[in-house]
PDB file of C-alpha atoms in Angstrom:
ATOM      1  CA  MET A   5     -74.634   3.384  -9.494  1.00  0.00           C
ATOM      2  CA  ALA A   6     -76.485   1.640 -12.445  1.00  0.00           C
ATOM      3  CA  PHE A   7     -73.302   1.949 -14.555  1.00  0.00           C
ATOM      4  CA  ASP A   8     -71.201   0.789 -11.755  1.00  0.00           C
ATOM      5  CA  ALA A   9     -73.300  -2.434 -11.560  1.00  0.00           C
ATOM      6  CA  MET A  10     -73.019  -2.791 -15.344  1.00  0.00           C
ATOM      7  CA  GLU A  11     -69.383  -2.667 -15.135  1.00  0.00           C
ATOM      8  CA  ALA A  12     -69.248  -5.385 -12.323  1.00  0.00           C
ATOM      9  CA  LEU A  13     -71.551  -7.528 -14.086  1.00  0.00           C
ATOM     10  CA  ALA A  14     -69.823 -11.063 -14.714  1.00  0.00           C
ATOM     11  CA  PRO A  15     -70.061 -13.060 -17.829  1.00  0.00           C
ATOM     12  CA  ASN A  16     -73.495 -14.666 -18.258  1.00  0.00           C
ATOM     13  CA  GLY A  17     -74.741 -12.112 -15.679  1.00  0.00           C
ATOM     14  CA  VAL A  18     -78.156 -10.605 -15.501  1.00  0.00           C
ATOM     15  CA  LEU A  19     -78.674  -6.875 -14.215  1.00  0.00           C
ATOM     16  CA  ALA A  20     -82.152  -5.945 -13.587  1.00  0.00           C
ATOM     17  CA  LEU A  21     -82.608  -2.041 -13.018  1.00  0.00           C
ATOM     18  CA  LEU A  22     -85.982  -1.740 -11.507  1.00  0.00           C
ATOM     19  CA  GLY A  23     -85.858   1.934 -10.898  1.00  0.00           C
ATOM     20  CA  VAL A  24     -84.774   5.297 -12.349  1.00  0.00           C
ATOM     21  CA  THR A  25     -81.536   7.168 -11.457  1.00  0.00           C
ATOM     22  CA  PRO A  26     -82.641  10.608  -9.997  1.00  0.00           C
ATOM     23  CA  GLY A  27     -80.686  13.622 -10.934  1.00  0.00           C
ATOM     24  CA  SER A  28     -79.113  14.647 -14.208  1.00  0.00           C
ATOM     25  CA  ARG A  29     -75.350  13.295 -13.852  1.00  0.00           C
ATOM     26  CA  SER A  30     -73.909  12.178 -17.140  1.00  0.00           C
ATOM     27  CA  ILE A  31     -70.923  10.092 -18.037  1.00  0.00           C
ATOM     28  CA  ARG A  32     -68.908   9.224 -21.077  1.00  0.00           C
ATOM     29  CA  ILE A  33     -69.074   5.421 -22.058  1.00  0.00           C
ATOM     30  CA  SER A  34     -67.494   3.645 -24.690  1.00  0.00           C
ATOM     31  CA  ALA A  35     -70.444   2.136 -26.774  1.00  0.00           C
ATOM     32  CA  ASP A  36     -68.264  -0.327 -28.852  1.00  0.00           C
ATOM     33  CA  LEU A  37     -66.763  -1.769 -25.554  1.00  0.00           C
ATOM     34  CA  LEU A  38     -70.294  -1.987 -23.993  1.00  0.00           C
ATOM     35  CA  ASN A  39     -71.812  -3.588 -26.915  1.00  0.00           C
ATOM     36  CA  ARG A  40     -68.942  -6.087 -27.378  1.00  0.00           C
ATOM     37  CA  GLU A  41     -69.207  -7.185 -23.654  1.00  0.00           C
ATOM     38  CA  LEU A  42     -73.045  -7.297 -23.726  1.00  0.00           C
ATOM     39  CA  VAL A  43     -72.906  -9.703 -26.769  1.00  0.00           C
ATOM     40  CA  LEU A  44     -69.524 -11.709 -26.431  1.00  0.00           C
ATOM     41  CA  GLU A  45     -69.897 -12.252 -22.661  1.00  0.00           C
ATOM     42  CA  ASN A  46     -73.559 -12.915 -23.028  1.00  0.00           C
ATOM     43  CA  LYS A  47     -74.557 -10.365 -20.403  1.00  0.00           C
ATOM     44  CA  LEU A  48     -78.182  -9.176 -20.085  1.00  0.00           C
ATOM     45  CA  ILE A  49     -79.356  -5.613 -18.849  1.00  0.00           C
ATOM     46  CA  LEU A  50     -83.211  -5.108 -18.657  1.00  0.00           C
ATOM     47  CA  GLY A  51     -85.247  -2.522 -17.086  1.00  0.00           C
ATOM     48  CA  SER A  52     -88.727  -2.892 -15.505  1.00  0.00           C
ATOM     49  CA  VAL A  53     -91.165  -0.801 -13.570  1.00  0.00           C
ATOM     50  CA  ASN A  54     -93.806  -1.735 -11.191  1.00  0.00           C
ATOM     51  CA  ALA A  55     -97.210  -2.797 -12.993  1.00  0.00           C
ATOM     52  CA  SER A  56    -100.707  -2.577 -11.570  1.00  0.00           C
ATOM     53  CA  ARG A  57    -102.804  -5.538 -11.151  1.00  0.00           C
ATOM     54  CA  ARG A  58    -104.627  -4.695 -14.225  1.00  0.00           C
ATOM     55  CA  ASP A  59    -101.395  -4.992 -16.399  1.00  0.00           C
ATOM     56  CA  PHE A  60    -100.860  -8.554 -14.970  1.00  0.00           C
ATOM     57  CA  GLU A  61    -104.304  -9.552 -15.679  1.00  0.00           C
ATOM     58  CA  THR A  62    -103.889  -8.382 -19.035  1.00  0.00           C
ATOM     59  CA  GLY A  63    -100.763 -10.573 -19.378  1.00  0.00           C
ATOM     60  CA  LEU A  64    -102.579 -13.442 -18.004  1.00  0.00           C
ATOM     61  CA  TYR A  65    -105.463 -12.989 -20.461  1.00  0.00           C
ATOM     62  CA  ARG A  66    -103.226 -12.673 -23.331  1.00  0.00           C
ATOM     63  CA  LEU A  67    -101.317 -15.842 -22.450  1.00  0.00           C
ATOM     64  CA  GLN A  68    -104.774 -17.406 -22.049  1.00  0.00           C
ATOM     65  CA  GLN A  69    -105.407 -16.590 -25.544  1.00  0.00           C
ATOM     66  CA  MET A  70    -102.247 -17.641 -27.016  1.00  0.00           C
ATOM     67  CA  GLU A  71    -102.839 -21.005 -25.331  1.00  0.00           C
ATOM     68  CA  GLU A  72    -106.392 -21.371 -26.808  1.00  0.00           C
ATOM     69  CA  ARG A  73    -104.895 -20.362 -30.446  1.00  0.00           C
ATOM     70  CA  PHE A  74    -101.705 -22.502 -30.208  1.00  0.00           C
ATOM     71  CA  PRO A  75    -102.460 -25.491 -27.665  1.00  0.00           C
ATOM     72  CA  GLY A  76     -99.425 -26.728 -25.791  1.00  0.00           C
ATOM     73  CA  VAL A  77     -97.084 -23.913 -26.812  1.00  0.00           C
ATOM     74  CA  LEU A  78     -96.744 -22.110 -23.591  1.00  0.00           C
ATOM     75  CA  GLY A  79     -95.921 -25.671 -21.839  1.00  0.00           C
ATOM     76  CA  LYS A  80     -92.960 -26.104 -24.228  1.00  0.00           C
ATOM     77  CA  LEU A  81     -91.021 -22.876 -23.469  1.00  0.00           C
ATOM     78  CA  VAL A  82     -90.544 -23.975 -19.549  1.00  0.00           C
ATOM     79  CA  THR A  83     -88.145 -26.827 -19.400  1.00  0.00           C
ATOM     80  CA  GLU A  84     -87.566 -26.780 -15.621  1.00  0.00           C
ATOM     81  CA  ARG A  85     -89.836 -25.640 -12.974  1.00  0.00           C
ATOM     82  CA  LEU A  86     -87.986 -24.855  -9.465  1.00  0.00           C
ATOM     83  CA  ARG A  87     -89.021 -23.784  -5.978  1.00  0.00           C
ATOM     84  CA  MET A  88     -87.311 -20.724  -4.364  1.00  0.00           C
ATOM     85  CA  GLU A  89     -85.555 -23.357  -1.981  1.00  0.00           C
ATOM     86  CA  ASP A  90     -83.943 -24.912  -5.099  1.00  0.00           C
ATOM     87  CA  VAL A  91     -81.988 -21.773  -6.056  1.00  0.00           C
ATOM     88  CA  PRO A  92     -79.129 -21.622  -3.846  1.00  0.00           C
ATOM     89  CA  GLN A  93     -77.688 -25.196  -4.755  1.00  0.00           C
ATOM     90  CA  LEU A  94     -78.639 -24.531  -8.508  1.00  0.00           C
ATOM     91  CA  ASP A  95     -76.267 -26.050 -11.107  1.00  0.00           C
ATOM     92  CA  PHE A  96     -76.898 -23.437 -14.051  1.00  0.00           C
ATOM     93  CA  ALA A  97     -74.802 -25.914 -16.358  1.00  0.00           C
ATOM     94  CA  LYS A  98     -77.567 -28.445 -16.015  1.00  0.00           C
ATOM     95  CA  LEU A  99     -80.651 -26.197 -16.922  1.00  0.00           C
ATOM     96  CA  GLY A 100     -82.355 -26.526 -20.172  1.00  0.00           C
ATOM     97  CA  ILE A 101     -83.899 -23.871 -22.438  1.00  0.00           C
ATOM     98  CA  LYS A 102     -85.826 -21.937 -19.708  1.00  0.00           C
ATOM     99  CA  ALA A 103     -86.077 -22.581 -16.076  1.00  0.00           C
ATOM    100  CA  VAL A 104     -88.845 -21.004 -13.898  1.00  0.00           C
ATOM    101  CA  VAL A 105     -88.603 -20.248 -10.217  1.00  0.00           C
ATOM    102  CA  ASP A 106     -92.092 -20.353  -8.504  1.00  0.00           C
ATOM    103  CA  VAL A 107     -92.428 -17.863  -5.777  1.00  0.00           C
ATOM    104  CA  VAL A 108     -95.372 -19.298  -4.899  1.00  0.00           C
ATOM    105  CA  PRO A 109     -95.884 -23.017  -5.143  1.00  0.00           C
ATOM    106  CA  GLN A 110     -97.972 -23.975  -8.057  1.00  0.00           C
ATOM    107  CA  GLU A 111    -100.485 -25.802  -5.657  1.00  0.00           C
ATOM    108  CA  GLN A 112    -101.529 -22.508  -3.949  1.00  0.00           C
ATOM    109  CA  TRP A 113    -102.005 -20.545  -7.241  1.00  0.00           C
ATOM    110  CA  VAL A 114    -105.790 -21.350  -7.252  1.00  0.00           C
ATOM    111  CA  GLN A 115    -106.267 -20.016  -3.694  1.00  0.00           C
ATOM    112  CA  LEU A 116    -104.708 -16.834  -4.799  1.00  0.00           C
ATOM    113  CA  VAL A 117    -106.937 -16.345  -7.808  1.00  0.00           C
ATOM    114  CA  ARG A 118    -110.585 -15.337  -6.737  1.00  0.00           C
ATOM    115  CA  ALA A 119    -113.174 -13.158  -8.840  1.00  0.00           C
ATOM    116  CA  GLU A 120    -114.503 -10.315  -6.827  1.00  0.00           C
ATOM    117  CA  GLY A 121    -117.844 -11.166  -5.309  1.00  0.00           C
ATOM    118  CA  ALA A 122    -118.073 -14.708  -6.705  1.00  0.00           C
ATOM    119  CA  GLY A 123    -117.350 -18.241  -5.559  1.00  0.00           C
ATOM    120  CA  ALA A 124    -114.243 -20.238  -6.283  1.00  0.00           C
ATOM    121  CA  GLU A 125    -115.965 -21.530  -9.480  1.00  0.00           C
ATOM    122  CA  ALA A 126    -116.836 -18.374 -11.057  1.00  0.00           C
ATOM    123  CA  GLU A 127    -114.951 -17.164 -14.235  1.00  0.00           C
ATOM    124  CA  ILE A 128    -112.630 -14.382 -13.482  1.00  0.00           C
ATOM    125  CA  ALA A 129    -113.425 -11.289 -15.338  1.00  0.00           C
ATOM    126  CA  TYR A 130    -110.541  -9.538 -17.127  1.00  0.00           C
ATOM    127  CA  SER A 131    -110.439  -5.863 -17.914  1.00  0.00           C
ATOM    128  CA  PHE A 132    -107.798  -4.258 -20.044  1.00  0.00           C
ATOM    129  CA  THR A 133    -106.816  -1.647 -22.729  1.00  0.00           C
ATOM    130  CA  VAL A 134    -105.871  -2.403 -25.990  1.00  0.00           C
TER     131      VAL A 134
END
């Protein structure tokens, strides 16, 4: 199914593979054709696995460190911030460098982040592996 999806991918398309194909089936593919289509037709194929809460906390911690070291750099990466309801009528030709779709509106973010056993003003403790 993954390779059928790749074949159906339109120019400028994005395919996110969020699982692993079971079994041991193999097929022959034209690597040069695949390479040409990915590059010349601006196609993107990415794979991802589910991450734990700890992984997301680590990512947030690292972004916080980056912002402290290079103030303002993260804010410059995002050129548009959209709501989920904006997506169906989105004009991709008018987007800048990086558009972000907030699944949860920004004004609700503070309510979702809580330190365990602490009040709203408490600093969030991060734990991660290096």
